[in-house]
Short mmCIF file of C-alpha atoms in Angstrom, two decimals:
data_model
loop_
_atom_site.label_atom_id
_atom_site.label_comp_id
_atom_site.label_asym_id
_atom_site.label_seq_id
_atom_site.Cartn_x
_atom_site.Cartn_y
_atom_site.Cartn_z
CA MET A 1 2.23 7.88 -6.94
CA PRO A 2 -0.32 5.06 -7.33
CA SER A 3 -2.78 4.27 -4.58
CA LEU A 4 -3.52 0.88 -3.05
CA PHE A 5 -6.74 0.82 -5.06
CA ASP A 6 -5.25 1.42 -8.49
CA PRO A 7 -4.95 -1.54 -10.89
CA ILE A 8 -1.59 -3.10 -11.65
CA THR A 9 -0.29 -5.57 -14.23
CA LEU A 10 1.56 -8.51 -12.69
CA GLY A 11 2.97 -10.23 -15.75
CA ALA A 12 0.04 -12.02 -17.38
CA VAL A 13 -2.32 -11.08 -14.54
CA ASP A 14 -4.25 -7.82 -14.53
CA ALA A 15 -5.00 -7.05 -10.87
CA PRO A 16 -7.77 -4.56 -9.99
CA ASN A 17 -5.94 -3.27 -6.92
CA ARG A 18 -2.52 -3.40 -5.27
CA ILE A 19 -3.69 -5.25 -2.15
CA LEU A 20 -2.34 -8.77 -2.57
CA MET A 21 -3.14 -11.66 -0.25
CA ALA A 22 0.14 -13.06 1.04
CA PRO A 23 0.65 -16.82 1.37
CA LEU A 24 -0.75 -18.07 4.68
CA THR A 25 -0.28 -21.63 5.90
CA ARG A 26 -3.60 -22.75 7.44
CA GLY A 27 -3.42 -26.58 7.63
CA ARG A 28 -6.84 -27.47 6.20
CA ALA A 29 -5.82 -30.22 3.72
CA ASP A 30 -5.83 -33.92 4.63
CA ARG A 31 -2.90 -36.15 5.60
CA ASP A 32 -2.25 -36.84 1.92
CA ALA A 33 -1.97 -33.09 1.24
CA VAL A 34 -5.27 -33.08 -0.70
CA PRO A 35 -7.16 -29.77 -0.38
CA SER A 36 -10.45 -29.91 1.53
CA ASP A 37 -13.87 -28.60 0.50
CA MET A 38 -13.51 -25.84 3.12
CA MET A 39 -10.66 -24.37 1.13
CA VAL A 40 -13.03 -23.53 -1.73
CA GLU A 41 -15.05 -21.21 0.50
CA TYR A 42 -11.98 -19.78 2.26
CA TYR A 43 -10.27 -18.61 -0.91
CA THR A 44 -13.49 -17.49 -2.60
CA GLN A 45 -14.32 -15.27 0.38
CA ARG A 46 -11.02 -13.44 -0.30
CA ALA A 47 -11.38 -13.09 -4.08
CA SER A 48 -11.48 -9.28 -3.90
CA ALA A 49 -7.72 -9.23 -3.32
CA GLY A 50 -5.81 -7.86 -6.29
CA LEU A 51 -4.17 -11.29 -6.40
CA ILE A 52 -4.31 -14.25 -4.03
CA ILE A 53 -1.00 -16.01 -3.45
CA SER A 54 -1.99 -19.43 -2.17
CA GLU A 55 -0.72 -20.91 1.03
CA ALA A 56 2.64 -22.63 0.63
CA THR A 57 2.00 -25.83 -1.32
CA GLY A 58 4.36 -28.79 -1.39
CA ILE A 59 6.08 -29.82 -4.61
CA SER A 60 6.68 -33.35 -3.27
CA ARG A 61 6.31 -35.46 -0.13
CA GLU A 62 10.04 -34.93 0.44
CA GLY A 63 9.47 -31.18 0.41
CA LEU A 64 6.27 -30.94 2.46
CA GLY A 65 6.91 -31.32 6.17
CA TRP A 66 3.97 -29.30 7.52
CA PRO A 67 1.01 -31.41 8.69
CA PHE A 68 -2.23 -30.91 6.78
CA ALA A 69 -0.70 -28.51 4.27
CA PRO A 70 -1.69 -29.04 0.61
CA GLY A 71 0.43 -30.36 -2.24
CA LEU A 72 0.64 -30.32 -6.02
CA TRP A 73 2.36 -33.59 -6.89
CA THR A 74 -0.58 -36.02 -7.26
CA ASP A 75 -3.63 -36.19 -9.50
CA ALA A 76 -5.90 -36.16 -6.42
CA GLN A 77 -4.35 -32.90 -5.25
CA VAL A 78 -4.79 -31.30 -8.66
CA ALA A 79 -8.43 -32.41 -8.83
CA ALA A 80 -9.12 -30.95 -5.36
CA TRP A 81 -7.47 -27.61 -6.20
CA LYS A 82 -9.59 -27.20 -9.35
CA PRO A 83 -12.83 -26.25 -7.51
CA VAL A 84 -10.83 -23.68 -5.54
CA THR A 85 -9.49 -21.89 -8.60
CA ASP A 86 -12.80 -22.21 -10.47
CA SER A 87 -14.68 -20.62 -7.59
CA VAL A 88 -12.16 -17.80 -7.13
CA HIS A 89 -12.35 -17.02 -10.84
CA ALA A 90 -16.16 -17.13 -10.80
CA ALA A 91 -16.05 -14.55 -8.01
CA GLY A 92 -13.86 -12.28 -10.15
CA GLY A 93 -10.58 -13.13 -8.45
CA ARG A 94 -7.10 -14.20 -9.50
CA ILE A 95 -4.98 -16.81 -7.71
CA ILE A 96 -1.47 -18.24 -8.08
CA ALA A 97 0.08 -21.24 -6.32
CA GLN A 98 3.10 -20.84 -4.06
CA LEU A 99 5.50 -23.75 -4.60
CA TRP A 100 7.19 -24.98 -1.41
CA HIS A 101 10.09 -27.19 -0.42
CA MET A 102 10.72 -26.86 3.31
CA GLY A 103 14.17 -28.41 3.43
CA ARG A 104 15.31 -28.85 7.04
CA GLN A 105 12.21 -27.11 8.48
CA GLY A 106 10.12 -30.24 8.80
CA HIS A 107 10.22 -33.65 10.48
CA SER A 108 10.73 -37.17 9.17
CA SER A 109 7.38 -38.27 10.62
CA VAL A 110 5.71 -35.97 8.07
CA TYR A 111 8.25 -36.16 5.25
CA GLU A 112 8.43 -39.96 5.58
CA THR A 113 12.19 -39.59 5.04
CA GLN A 114 15.10 -37.68 6.57
CA PRO A 115 14.92 -33.92 5.94
CA VAL A 116 17.21 -32.59 3.22
CA SER A 117 19.02 -29.26 3.00
CA SER A 118 22.01 -27.57 1.43
CA SER A 119 24.22 -28.93 4.22
CA ALA A 120 24.04 -31.15 7.29
CA THR A 121 22.45 -28.60 9.63
CA LYS A 122 19.62 -28.49 12.14
CA THR A 123 17.01 -25.90 13.05
CA GLU A 124 16.70 -25.05 16.73
CA GLY A 125 13.38 -25.73 18.41
CA GLN A 126 10.57 -28.02 17.38
CA ALA A 127 8.71 -28.91 14.18
CA HIS A 128 4.96 -29.23 13.76
CA THR A 129 3.95 -32.85 13.08
CA PHE A 130 0.76 -34.90 12.91
CA GLU A 131 1.45 -36.02 16.49
CA GLY A 132 2.28 -32.58 17.90
CA LYS A 133 5.61 -30.80 18.15
CA LYS A 134 8.86 -32.77 17.91
CA ASP A 135 12.50 -31.72 18.00
CA PHE A 136 13.95 -30.78 14.63
CA GLU A 137 16.38 -33.30 13.13
CA VAL A 138 19.74 -32.94 11.42
CA ALA A 139 19.18 -32.69 7.67
CA ARG A 140 21.24 -34.53 5.13
CA PRO A 141 22.81 -32.49 2.33
CA LEU A 142 21.28 -32.90 -1.12
CA GLU A 143 23.74 -34.72 -3.38
CA LEU A 144 24.69 -33.15 -6.69
CA ASN A 145 23.00 -35.98 -8.55
CA GLU A 146 19.73 -35.20 -6.74
CA ILE A 147 19.47 -31.63 -8.02
CA PRO A 148 17.98 -32.72 -11.38
CA ARG A 149 15.28 -34.64 -9.50
CA LEU A 150 14.52 -31.56 -7.42
CA LEU A 151 14.18 -29.44 -10.57
CA ASN A 152 11.88 -32.08 -12.03
CA ASP A 153 9.70 -31.81 -8.91
CA TYR A 154 9.36 -28.05 -9.44
CA GLU A 155 8.52 -28.63 -13.09
CA LEU A 156 5.81 -31.18 -12.26
CA ALA A 157 4.30 -28.96 -9.56
CA THR A 158 4.19 -26.06 -12.03
CA LYS A 159 2.46 -28.19 -14.66
CA ASN A 160 0.00 -29.39 -12.03
CA ALA A 161 -0.68 -25.84 -10.82
CA LEU A 162 -1.60 -24.75 -14.33
CA ALA A 163 -3.70 -27.89 -14.83
CA ALA A 164 -5.52 -27.05 -11.58
CA GLY A 165 -6.42 -23.64 -12.98
CA PHE A 166 -4.00 -21.37 -11.15
CA ASP A 167 -3.10 -18.14 -12.96
CA GLY A 168 0.59 -18.70 -12.28
CA VAL A 169 3.00 -19.76 -9.57
CA GLN A 170 5.30 -18.29 -6.97
CA ILE A 171 8.60 -19.93 -6.01
CA HIS A 172 8.97 -19.87 -2.22
CA ALA A 173 12.63 -18.92 -1.73
CA ALA A 174 12.14 -17.21 1.65
CA ASN A 175 11.60 -17.81 5.37
CA GLY A 176 14.46 -20.25 5.89
CA TYR A 177 13.11 -22.99 3.61
CA LEU A 178 15.15 -25.05 1.14
CA ILE A 179 16.12 -22.43 -1.45
CA ASP A 180 16.86 -19.96 1.36
CA GLN A 181 19.05 -22.63 2.94
CA PHE A 182 21.11 -22.65 -0.24
CA LEU A 183 21.19 -18.84 -0.48
CA ARG A 184 22.47 -17.92 2.97
CA ASP A 185 25.90 -18.74 4.29
CA ASN A 186 25.06 -19.81 7.84
CA ALA A 187 23.10 -22.75 6.41
CA ASN A 188 25.20 -23.48 3.31
CA SER A 189 28.68 -24.89 3.82
CA ARG A 190 28.89 -26.67 0.47
CA THR A 191 32.16 -26.72 -1.45
CA ASP A 192 30.69 -27.61 -4.84
CA GLU A 193 29.09 -25.32 -7.44
CA TYR A 194 26.11 -24.67 -5.13
CA GLY A 195 28.14 -23.29 -2.23
CA GLY A 196 30.79 -20.75 -1.36
CA SER A 197 30.52 -17.70 -3.61
CA ILE A 198 27.35 -15.67 -4.04
CA GLU A 199 27.17 -16.77 -7.65
CA ASN A 200 27.18 -20.39 -6.53
CA ARG A 201 24.67 -19.90 -3.71
CA ILE A 202 22.09 -18.26 -5.99
CA ARG A 203 22.54 -21.02 -8.58
CA LEU A 204 19.71 -23.21 -7.28
CA LEU A 205 17.28 -20.29 -7.17
CA ARG A 206 18.14 -19.37 -10.74
CA GLU A 207 17.86 -22.97 -11.97
CA VAL A 208 14.50 -23.45 -10.26
CA ALA A 209 13.24 -20.19 -11.74
CA GLU A 210 14.45 -21.17 -15.21
CA ARG A 211 12.73 -24.56 -14.96
CA VAL A 212 9.45 -23.06 -13.74
CA ILE A 213 9.58 -20.40 -16.47
CA SER A 214 10.09 -23.13 -19.07
CA VAL A 215 6.62 -24.41 -18.15
CA ALA A 216 4.63 -21.38 -17.01
CA GLY A 217 6.40 -18.55 -18.83
CA ALA A 218 8.15 -15.68 -17.08
CA ASP A 219 4.92 -13.66 -17.04
CA ARG A 220 3.26 -16.27 -14.81
CA THR A 221 6.26 -16.84 -12.52
CA SER A 222 7.07 -14.90 -9.34
CA VAL A 223 9.44 -15.37 -6.42
CA ARG A 224 9.35 -14.63 -2.69
CA LEU A 225 12.54 -13.70 -0.78
CA SER A 226 13.14 -12.70 2.85
CA PRO A 227 16.36 -10.71 2.61
CA ASN A 228 16.77 -9.00 5.96
CA GLY A 229 17.82 -10.88 9.05
CA ASP A 230 17.33 -14.30 10.59
CA SER A 231 14.43 -16.39 9.37
CA GLN A 232 13.84 -19.65 11.24
CA GLY A 233 17.55 -19.87 12.00
CA VAL A 234 18.72 -19.13 8.44
CA ASP A 235 20.79 -15.97 8.02
CA ASP A 236 23.65 -14.46 6.04
CA SER A 237 26.77 -12.62 7.12
CA ASN A 238 26.52 -10.08 4.28
CA PRO A 239 22.96 -10.03 2.94
CA GLU A 240 22.97 -6.98 0.66
CA PRO A 241 25.34 -8.27 -2.05
CA LEU A 242 23.70 -11.70 -1.86
CA PHE A 243 20.13 -10.56 -2.30
CA THR A 244 20.86 -7.84 -4.83
CA ALA A 245 22.63 -10.49 -6.92
CA ALA A 246 19.62 -12.80 -6.55
CA ALA A 247 17.21 -10.01 -7.47
CA LYS A 248 19.30 -9.01 -10.48
CA ALA A 249 19.30 -12.62 -11.73
CA LEU A 250 15.51 -12.77 -11.37
CA SER A 251 15.11 -9.40 -13.07
CA ASP A 252 17.16 -10.67 -16.02
CA LEU A 253 14.77 -13.63 -16.29
CA GLY A 254 11.83 -11.23 -16.53
CA ILE A 255 9.64 -12.70 -13.78
CA ALA A 256 6.16 -11.25 -13.25
CA PHE A 257 6.96 -9.86 -9.80
CA LEU A 258 9.27 -10.23 -6.83
CA GLU A 259 7.79 -10.29 -3.32
CA LEU A 260 9.96 -9.37 -0.32
CA ARG A 261 9.09 -10.32 3.22
CA GLU A 262 10.86 -7.74 5.39
CA PRO A 263 10.01 -7.77 9.09
CA GLY A 264 11.19 -4.95 11.31
CA PRO A 265 12.18 -4.83 14.97
CA ASP A 266 8.51 -4.88 15.97
CA GLY A 267 7.53 -7.60 13.49
CA THR A 268 5.02 -10.20 14.61
CA PHE A 269 7.15 -13.01 13.20
CA GLY A 270 10.85 -13.00 12.45
CA LYS A 271 11.70 -9.78 14.30
CA THR A 272 14.97 -8.22 13.16
CA ASP A 273 17.02 -5.07 13.54
CA VAL A 274 18.56 -5.57 10.10
CA PRO A 275 17.54 -2.68 7.80
CA LYS A 276 15.21 -3.46 4.92
CA LEU A 277 16.98 -4.27 1.67
CA SER A 278 14.11 -3.29 -0.61
CA PRO A 279 15.73 0.09 -1.46
CA ALA A 280 18.89 -1.67 -2.70
CA ILE A 281 16.89 -4.38 -4.45
CA ARG A 282 14.73 -1.73 -6.18
CA LYS A 283 17.87 -0.42 -7.89
CA VAL A 284 18.60 -3.77 -9.60
CA PHE A 285 15.12 -5.30 -10.03
CA THR A 286 13.29 -3.64 -12.90
CA GLY A 287 9.99 -5.51 -12.63
CA VAL A 288 7.07 -5.22 -10.22
CA LEU A 289 8.22 -5.21 -6.59
CA VAL A 290 5.82 -6.30 -3.84
CA VAL A 291 6.64 -5.82 -0.16
CA ASN A 292 5.22 -7.66 2.82
CA SER A 293 5.25 -7.84 6.61
CA ASP A 294 3.15 -6.11 9.22
CA TYR A 295 1.31 -3.63 7.01
CA ASP A 296 -1.80 -3.46 9.18
CA THR A 297 -3.21 -0.06 8.21
CA PRO A 298 -3.93 1.53 4.83
CA GLU A 299 -1.81 4.54 5.83
CA LYS A 300 1.25 2.41 6.50
CA ALA A 301 0.80 0.52 3.23
CA GLN A 302 0.19 3.66 1.18
CA ALA A 303 3.25 5.32 2.67
CA GLU A 304 5.32 2.40 1.37
CA LEU A 305 3.91 2.87 -2.14
CA ASP A 306 4.61 6.59 -1.89
CA THR A 307 8.35 5.94 -1.48
CA GLY A 308 8.43 4.63 -5.05
CA ILE A 309 10.18 1.46 -3.90
CA ALA A 310 7.15 -0.85 -3.80
CA ASP A 311 4.54 -1.25 -6.51
CA ALA A 312 2.09 -3.26 -4.40
CA ILE A 313 1.67 -4.56 -0.84
CA SER A 314 0.91 -8.13 0.21
CA PHE A 315 -1.12 -8.46 3.40
CA GLY A 316 -0.98 -11.65 5.45
CA ARG A 317 -2.70 -11.88 8.81
CA PRO A 318 -5.19 -9.06 8.13
CA PHE A 319 -6.73 -11.31 5.44
CA ILE A 320 -7.36 -14.10 7.98
CA ALA A 321 -10.09 -12.27 9.90
CA ASN A 322 -11.02 -9.80 7.14
CA PRO A 323 -12.01 -11.71 4.01
CA ASP A 324 -13.11 -8.42 2.41
CA LEU A 325 -9.90 -6.59 3.35
CA PRO A 326 -9.75 -4.30 0.26
CA LYS A 327 -13.25 -2.94 1.04
CA ARG A 328 -12.38 -2.38 4.70
CA LEU A 329 -9.18 -0.55 3.78
CA ARG A 330 -10.98 1.62 1.22
CA ASP A 331 -13.81 2.46 3.65
CA GLY A 332 -11.52 3.05 6.61
CA ALA A 333 -13.45 0.38 8.51
CA PRO A 334 -11.99 -1.27 11.60
CA LEU A 335 -10.20 -4.56 11.06
CA ALA A 336 -11.33 -7.68 12.87
CA LYS A 337 -8.73 -9.54 14.94
CA ASP A 338 -7.76 -13.10 14.12
CA ASP A 339 -7.44 -15.86 16.71
CA ALA A 340 -3.98 -17.47 16.71
CA LYS A 341 -5.38 -20.63 18.33
CA THR A 342 -7.26 -21.44 15.10
CA TRP A 343 -4.50 -20.72 12.58
CA TYR A 344 -3.71 -24.42 12.06
CA SER A 345 -6.65 -26.13 13.75
CA GLN A 346 -8.07 -28.06 10.74
CA GLY A 347 -11.68 -27.01 11.36
CA PRO A 348 -13.96 -24.25 10.04
CA GLU A 349 -13.64 -22.12 13.20
CA GLY A 350 -11.30 -19.21 12.59
CA TYR A 351 -11.12 -20.18 8.92
CA ILE A 352 -14.38 -19.62 7.05
CA ASP A 353 -16.51 -18.05 9.79
CA TYR A 354 -15.09 -14.51 9.79
CA PRO A 355 -17.92 -12.34 8.39
CA ALA A 356 -17.55 -9.76 5.64
CA LEU A 357 -18.07 -6.14 6.59
CA GLN A 358 -21.69 -5.86 5.50
CA THR A 359 -22.66 -8.76 7.81
CA ALA A 360 -20.13 -8.15 10.58
CA ASP A 361 -22.71 -6.56 12.91
CA THR A 362 -25.73 -8.71 12.12
#
C-alpha cells in the first residue's frame, strides 16, 4: 500500500505526497469578496501540501453568504487571487479553487437578496453576517428557468479560477450547501426534474460538473461530497443509494478526484453515528478517492490508506496551526494547536503567525 509521503497523480496535477490541504473558510477577504494580501502569505506557507484545496470561494454574490469570504465572479477578485497562486507555485506548490454556492446557509444581509435553495426550507440556528449572528431565513426555491443562470455562474467562476492561475477547481457539493440541498431528500421537496427520484436529485450535480468540465477539463475538475449523516440540517433518509449513484455519475465523467468528508461519532464538526459510505463509494468510483475528517495523526491517516479505500487524505484543522504539516507528520513531530477564536477574525493573528517547525522553538 502507498504511504502518505508517496506521490500521486490527481488528474492533471502531479502531487508529491498524499497529504492534501482541505478547504478551510478563514474570512480574510474584504466585504466585496476580494482576497487580501495576507492570503498570499497564508497559502504560500502551506505550499508543501500535496495539493491545496482553497477555502470555499463564492461563484456569485447570490451564492456567497459568508462574511469576508473570497469570490471568483469579478475582475478584482481574479486579480487579487493571482498573487496567491503565483506565490504558491513559486514555492513549489499546487492549488485548486473550491467553487461555492451556499444556498440557504447564508443571510440576506450578506447575499443582498433572499437565500435560494432547492425548496422553501430554513436552516435551524443562526448565520454569520457582517453584523454578527442572525437567525437563518426561509429560502426561496430556485425556479427552473434560473438553473441555466446558475450553471453560467459556475462556468464563469471556473474560467476566472483558471485565469487567476489555479491548477483546477473543486465543486463544493457537500456540507449542506446548495448542491447538497438538491441531493438530499429532507431539503428537496421538488416535484420537477430536479426532485423526487435519486436520478432527478443528482441532476444538478451532474449538470454543474459537466459545465465545469467543459471549461477546465475533467482532469482539472474535482468534487467534494459529505455522504454520511446530517450536515448543517441537510440529511437523507437513504444515503447509500443516493451517494453511490452520485459517485458513479462523477466516475463516468472522469473527474480528477472525489473528496469525501465523513465525520464519525467523535467528529469535531458534524458528528454522526451514520457509518462511512466510502467503502460503498469505492466500489463504483474508479478514480482517485480522497477522504477527510478528523485525521489528526499520521497513524490514523496511514491506516485509512492501508484499507485500500482511500488514495489520499485531506487534512483540515491541522493545517491551520501547522503550515508545514507534511514535514511534521514525516518527522513524527508534535502538532501545534489552533485557536478557534481566530478562525474567522479577519486579522493576521491565528492566520499567518503560526511558525514552521524549524522556528517553532526560537
